[in-house]
């Protein structure tokens, strides 16, 4: 089956630094990837939709200058949390849609990245 | 936008018991998925089920799209079934909206 990986799985950083999270589709091409954030004991909230070769579309309330998304290839999207602060600590999960499957509503989820900002 | 509700919010089961989790959604959707999030945070897809019934081992799911609900059945529960179960709907705008989840604890 389709596999999505994320790197790193866990990161701890100091307040004010920037952190980059990678999301890769390992065995399929993904024209569209999605980034979600999950706070403890809460559900997943869509942050942005990332389309290969174009600008990401951000959900209402998500700061695009703080959460930079780059989808430079059909297998890689990156999320950079700039000038991270403790309130950015969260579990970040990406998903990818298989461009060739024909099922436009099937998304495959990565294992998530747990970010802790001290 | 579409509202997704899940019930119950929390559930404690004795090992071997059966359970039914419910997902209600407020508008028509293109697809519906059930996920299990394990204690390490990994989301595991259980079913893609926009309508009808599917079974996979001890788990089965039924979606009645016309009545806007889906049910996840867990039979003969095991401690490894513990975690949070999410339903997520795919809207006509191609977005995935997650429900709040049902937290399941299976005790020996």
Tab-separated table of C-alpha atoms in Angstrom:
chain	number	residue	atom	x	y	z
A	1	UNK	CA	0.000	0.000	0.000
A	2	UNK	CA	0.869	3.647	-0.266
A	3	UNK	CA	3.354	4.820	2.346
A	4	UNK	CA	3.977	8.323	3.617
A	5	UNK	CA	6.965	9.085	5.809
A	6	UNK	CA	7.788	12.072	7.981
A	7	UNK	CA	11.098	13.276	9.280
A	8	UNK	CA	11.935	13.875	12.018
A	9	UNK	CA	9.538	11.873	14.152
A	10	UNK	CA	10.343	13.971	17.184
A	11	UNK	CA	12.096	17.300	17.599
A	12	UNK	CA	12.855	19.514	20.571
A	13	UNK	CA	14.027	23.050	19.921
A	14	UNK	CA	14.591	26.313	21.707
A	15	UNK	CA	12.146	29.169	21.446
A	16	UNK	CA	12.934	31.425	18.511
A	17	UNK	CA	14.490	28.796	16.281
A	18	UNK	CA	13.010	27.413	13.066
A	19	UNK	CA	12.177	23.767	12.503
A	20	UNK	CA	11.667	21.991	9.193
A	21	UNK	CA	9.497	18.889	8.897
A	22	UNK	CA	9.575	16.723	5.792
A	23	UNK	CA	6.731	14.681	4.373
A	24	UNK	CA	7.504	12.150	1.651
A	25	UNK	CA	5.375	9.832	-0.408
A	26	UNK	CA	7.561	6.762	-0.771
A	27	UNK	CA	5.924	4.696	-3.489
A	28	UNK	CA	3.617	7.076	-5.272
A	29	UNK	CA	3.491	10.593	-6.614
A	30	UNK	CA	1.470	13.133	-4.726
A	31	UNK	CA	0.364	16.314	-6.456
A	32	UNK	CA	-1.410	17.335	-3.286
A	33	UNK	CA	-0.308	17.008	0.307
A	34	UNK	CA	-2.016	18.205	3.445
A	35	UNK	CA	-0.652	19.372	6.800
A	36	UNK	CA	-2.550	18.853	10.057
A	37	UNK	CA	-1.882	19.876	13.626
A	38	UNK	CA	-3.065	17.980	16.654
A	39	UNK	CA	-2.908	19.375	20.174
A	40	UNK	CA	-2.961	16.967	23.133
A	41	UNK	CA	-6.284	15.252	23.654
A	42	UNK	CA	-7.727	16.985	20.614
A	43	UNK	CA	-8.593	16.093	17.061
A	44	UNK	CA	-6.638	16.847	13.909
A	45	UNK	CA	-7.088	20.262	12.378
A	46	UNK	CA	-6.210	20.967	8.761
A	47	UNK	CA	-3.595	23.706	8.522
A	48	UNK	CA	-2.927	23.927	4.801
A	49	UNK	CA	-3.142	22.219	1.450
A	50	UNK	CA	0.110	21.931	-0.449
A	51	UNK	CA	0.080	21.618	-4.232
A	52	UNK	CA	3.190	20.669	-6.163
A	53	UNK	CA	4.667	23.643	-7.944
A	54	UNK	CA	2.305	26.248	-6.538
A	55	UNK	CA	1.630	28.153	-3.350
A	56	UNK	CA	-0.016	26.412	-0.447
A	57	UNK	CA	-3.567	27.213	0.566
A	58	UNK	CA	-3.874	27.959	4.268
A	59	UNK	CA	-6.912	27.457	6.454
A	60	UNK	CA	-8.423	30.393	8.238
A	61	UNK	CA	-6.433	31.363	11.301
A	62	UNK	CA	-3.185	29.720	10.199
A	63	UNK	CA	-0.335	32.190	9.728
A	64	UNK	CA	1.300	31.545	6.375
A	65	UNK	CA	4.421	33.506	7.327
A	66	UNK	CA	4.899	31.366	10.392
A	67	UNK	CA	4.194	28.013	8.816
A	68	UNK	CA	6.059	27.958	5.516
A	69	UNK	CA	5.107	25.161	3.162
A	70	UNK	CA	7.101	24.088	0.143
A	71	UNK	CA	5.990	21.324	-2.227
A	72	UNK	CA	8.884	21.313	-4.670
A	73	UNK	CA	8.490	17.802	-6.040
A	74	UNK	CA	5.828	15.161	-6.477
A	75	UNK	CA	7.134	13.211	-3.502
A	76	UNK	CA	8.168	15.859	-0.994
A	77	UNK	CA	6.481	18.612	0.945
A	78	UNK	CA	8.105	20.512	3.790
A	79	UNK	CA	6.621	22.488	6.655
A	80	UNK	CA	8.889	25.015	8.350
A	81	UNK	CA	7.795	26.414	11.680
A	82	UNK	CA	9.568	29.759	11.829
A	83	UNK	CA	10.550	31.427	15.099
A	84	UNK	CA	8.916	28.645	17.057
A	85	UNK	CA	7.395	29.365	20.444
A	86	UNK	CA	6.122	27.016	23.159
A	87	UNK	CA	2.536	27.419	21.932
A	88	UNK	CA	3.629	25.857	18.619
A	89	UNK	CA	4.369	22.611	20.426
A	90	UNK	CA	2.097	20.064	18.846
A	91	UNK	CA	1.861	16.891	16.802
A	92	UNK	CA	2.126	17.673	13.088
A	93	UNK	CA	0.793	15.122	10.612
A	94	UNK	CA	0.917	15.196	6.843
A	95	UNK	CA	-1.108	13.297	4.317
A	96	UNK	CA	-0.738	12.776	0.602
A	97	UNK	CA	-3.082	12.013	-2.214
A	98	UNK	CA	-2.018	9.482	-4.836
A	99	UNK	CA	-2.150	11.339	-8.133
A	100	UNK	CA	-2.413	8.144	-10.172
A	101	UNK	CA	-5.042	6.309	-8.188
A	102	UNK	CA	-7.996	8.054	-9.726
A	103	UNK	CA	-9.584	8.180	-6.311
A	104	UNK	CA	-9.171	11.849	-5.622
A	105	UNK	CA	-10.502	11.577	-2.121
A	106	UNK	CA	-8.106	8.916	-0.828
A	107	UNK	CA	-5.410	10.312	1.434
A	108	UNK	CA	-2.556	8.463	3.072
A	109	UNK	CA	-1.253	9.728	6.387
A	110	UNK	CA	2.278	9.972	7.684
A	111	UNK	CA	3.300	8.867	11.184
A	112	UNK	CA	3.480	12.408	12.522
A	113	UNK	CA	6.154	14.673	14.015
A	114	UNK	CA	6.034	15.668	17.641
A	115	UNK	CA	7.408	19.180	18.104
A	116	UNK	CA	8.327	20.471	21.543
A	117	UNK	CA	9.464	24.060	21.849
A	118	UNK	CA	11.219	24.920	25.109
B	1	UNK	CA	-19.000	23.943	7.093
B	2	UNK	CA	-19.642	20.297	7.729
B	3	UNK	CA	-19.868	19.270	11.363
B	4	UNK	CA	-18.641	15.858	12.427
B	5	UNK	CA	-19.672	14.397	15.753
B	6	UNK	CA	-18.590	11.192	17.409
B	7	UNK	CA	-20.023	9.276	20.308
B	8	UNK	CA	-19.268	8.261	22.905
B	9	UNK	CA	-16.315	10.533	23.662
B	10	UNK	CA	-14.807	7.977	26.025
B	11	UNK	CA	-15.316	4.260	26.387
B	12	UNK	CA	-13.883	1.683	28.760
B	13	UNK	CA	-14.304	-1.955	27.886
B	14	UNK	CA	-13.439	-5.233	29.486
B	15	UNK	CA	-11.306	-7.361	27.211
B	16	UNK	CA	-13.516	-9.549	25.058
B	17	UNK	CA	-16.455	-7.149	25.007
B	18	UNK	CA	-18.037	-5.708	21.874
B	19	UNK	CA	-18.638	-2.040	21.149
B	20	UNK	CA	-20.174	0.317	18.628
B	21	UNK	CA	-18.776	3.756	17.858
B	22	UNK	CA	-20.874	6.289	16.020
B	23	UNK	CA	-20.049	9.141	13.662
B	24	UNK	CA	-22.646	11.688	12.557
B	25	UNK	CA	-22.037	14.276	9.876
B	26	UNK	CA	-24.135	17.255	8.934
B	27	UNK	CA	-23.968	17.220	5.125
B	28	UNK	CA	-23.330	14.893	2.222
B	29	UNK	CA	-19.710	13.822	1.788
B	30	UNK	CA	-17.560	12.249	-0.902
B	31	UNK	CA	-15.952	9.727	1.375
B	32	UNK	CA	-15.626	8.709	4.994
B	33	UNK	CA	-12.687	7.100	6.728
B	34	UNK	CA	-12.227	5.500	10.124
B	35	UNK	CA	-8.823	5.737	11.772
B	36	UNK	CA	-7.243	4.292	14.874
B	37	UNK	CA	-4.617	6.478	16.507
B	38	UNK	CA	-2.391	4.377	18.686
B	39	UNK	CA	-0.740	5.635	21.881
B	40	UNK	CA	2.326	6.689	19.876
B	41	UNK	CA	0.245	8.946	17.663
B	42	UNK	CA	0.331	6.845	14.520
B	43	UNK	CA	-2.837	7.121	12.469
B	44	UNK	CA	-3.865	3.766	11.072
B	45	UNK	CA	-6.479	3.725	8.380
B	46	UNK	CA	-9.195	1.197	9.164
B	47	UNK	CA	-11.794	1.730	6.466
B	48	UNK	CA	-12.645	3.886	3.487
B	49	UNK	CA	-16.404	3.610	3.541
B	50	UNK	CA	-18.535	6.246	1.831
B	51	UNK	CA	-21.492	3.861	1.965
B	52	UNK	CA	-22.371	0.276	2.705
B	53	UNK	CA	-20.683	-2.203	5.000
B	54	UNK	CA	-17.142	-3.505	5.165
B	55	UNK	CA	-15.478	-6.001	7.447
B	56	UNK	CA	-11.868	-6.597	8.355
B	57	UNK	CA	-11.310	-9.231	11.004
B	58	UNK	CA	-12.864	-8.163	14.279
B	59	UNK	CA	-13.729	-4.745	12.910
B	60	UNK	CA	-16.557	-3.782	10.653
B	61	UNK	CA	-18.061	-0.496	9.564
B	62	UNK	CA	-21.340	0.625	8.114
B	63	UNK	CA	-22.111	3.982	6.557
B	64	UNK	CA	-25.638	5.078	5.786
B	65	UNK	CA	-24.934	8.087	3.620
B	66	UNK	CA	-28.585	9.067	3.190
B	67	UNK	CA	-28.928	9.363	6.963
B	68	UNK	CA	-25.457	10.849	7.447
B	69	UNK	CA	-23.969	8.483	9.932
B	70	UNK	CA	-21.414	5.748	10.152
B	71	UNK	CA	-20.849	3.027	12.727
B	72	UNK	CA	-17.669	1.209	13.657
B	73	UNK	CA	-18.088	-2.154	15.349
B	74	UNK	CA	-15.338	-3.711	17.404
B	75	UNK	CA	-15.917	-7.295	18.450
B	76	UNK	CA	-14.017	-9.330	21.032
B	77	UNK	CA	-11.967	-6.294	21.991
B	78	UNK	CA	-8.303	-6.648	22.914
B	79	UNK	CA	-6.008	-4.375	24.886
B	80	UNK	CA	-4.228	-3.493	21.643
B	81	UNK	CA	-7.464	-1.908	20.444
B	82	UNK	CA	-6.945	0.900	22.948
B	83	UNK	CA	-6.414	4.352	21.528
B	84	UNK	CA	-8.471	7.027	19.858
B	85	UNK	CA	-10.806	6.283	16.984
B	86	UNK	CA	-11.472	9.081	14.542
B	87	UNK	CA	-13.895	9.299	11.717
B	88	UNK	CA	-13.034	11.769	8.986
B	89	UNK	CA	-15.147	12.939	6.095
B	90	UNK	CA	-14.003	14.175	2.720
B	91	UNK	CA	-16.084	17.110	1.569
B	92	UNK	CA	-17.035	18.167	-1.913
B	93	UNK	CA	-14.309	20.819	-1.545
B	94	UNK	CA	-11.803	17.998	-1.209
B	95	UNK	CA	-11.015	18.696	2.433
B	96	UNK	CA	-10.789	16.123	5.181
B	97	UNK	CA	-12.579	17.061	8.375
B	98	UNK	CA	-11.956	14.980	11.447
B	99	UNK	CA	-14.402	14.266	14.207
B	100	UNK	CA	-13.393	14.799	17.840
B	101	UNK	CA	-12.635	11.122	18.349
B	102	UNK	CA	-13.651	8.367	20.730
B	103	UNK	CA	-11.050	7.420	23.294
B	104	UNK	CA	-11.179	3.670	23.914
B	105	UNK	CA	-9.521	1.872	26.796
B	106	UNK	CA	-9.650	-1.909	26.868
B	107	UNK	CA	-8.736	-3.348	30.230
B	108	UNK	CA	-7.639	-6.934	30.869
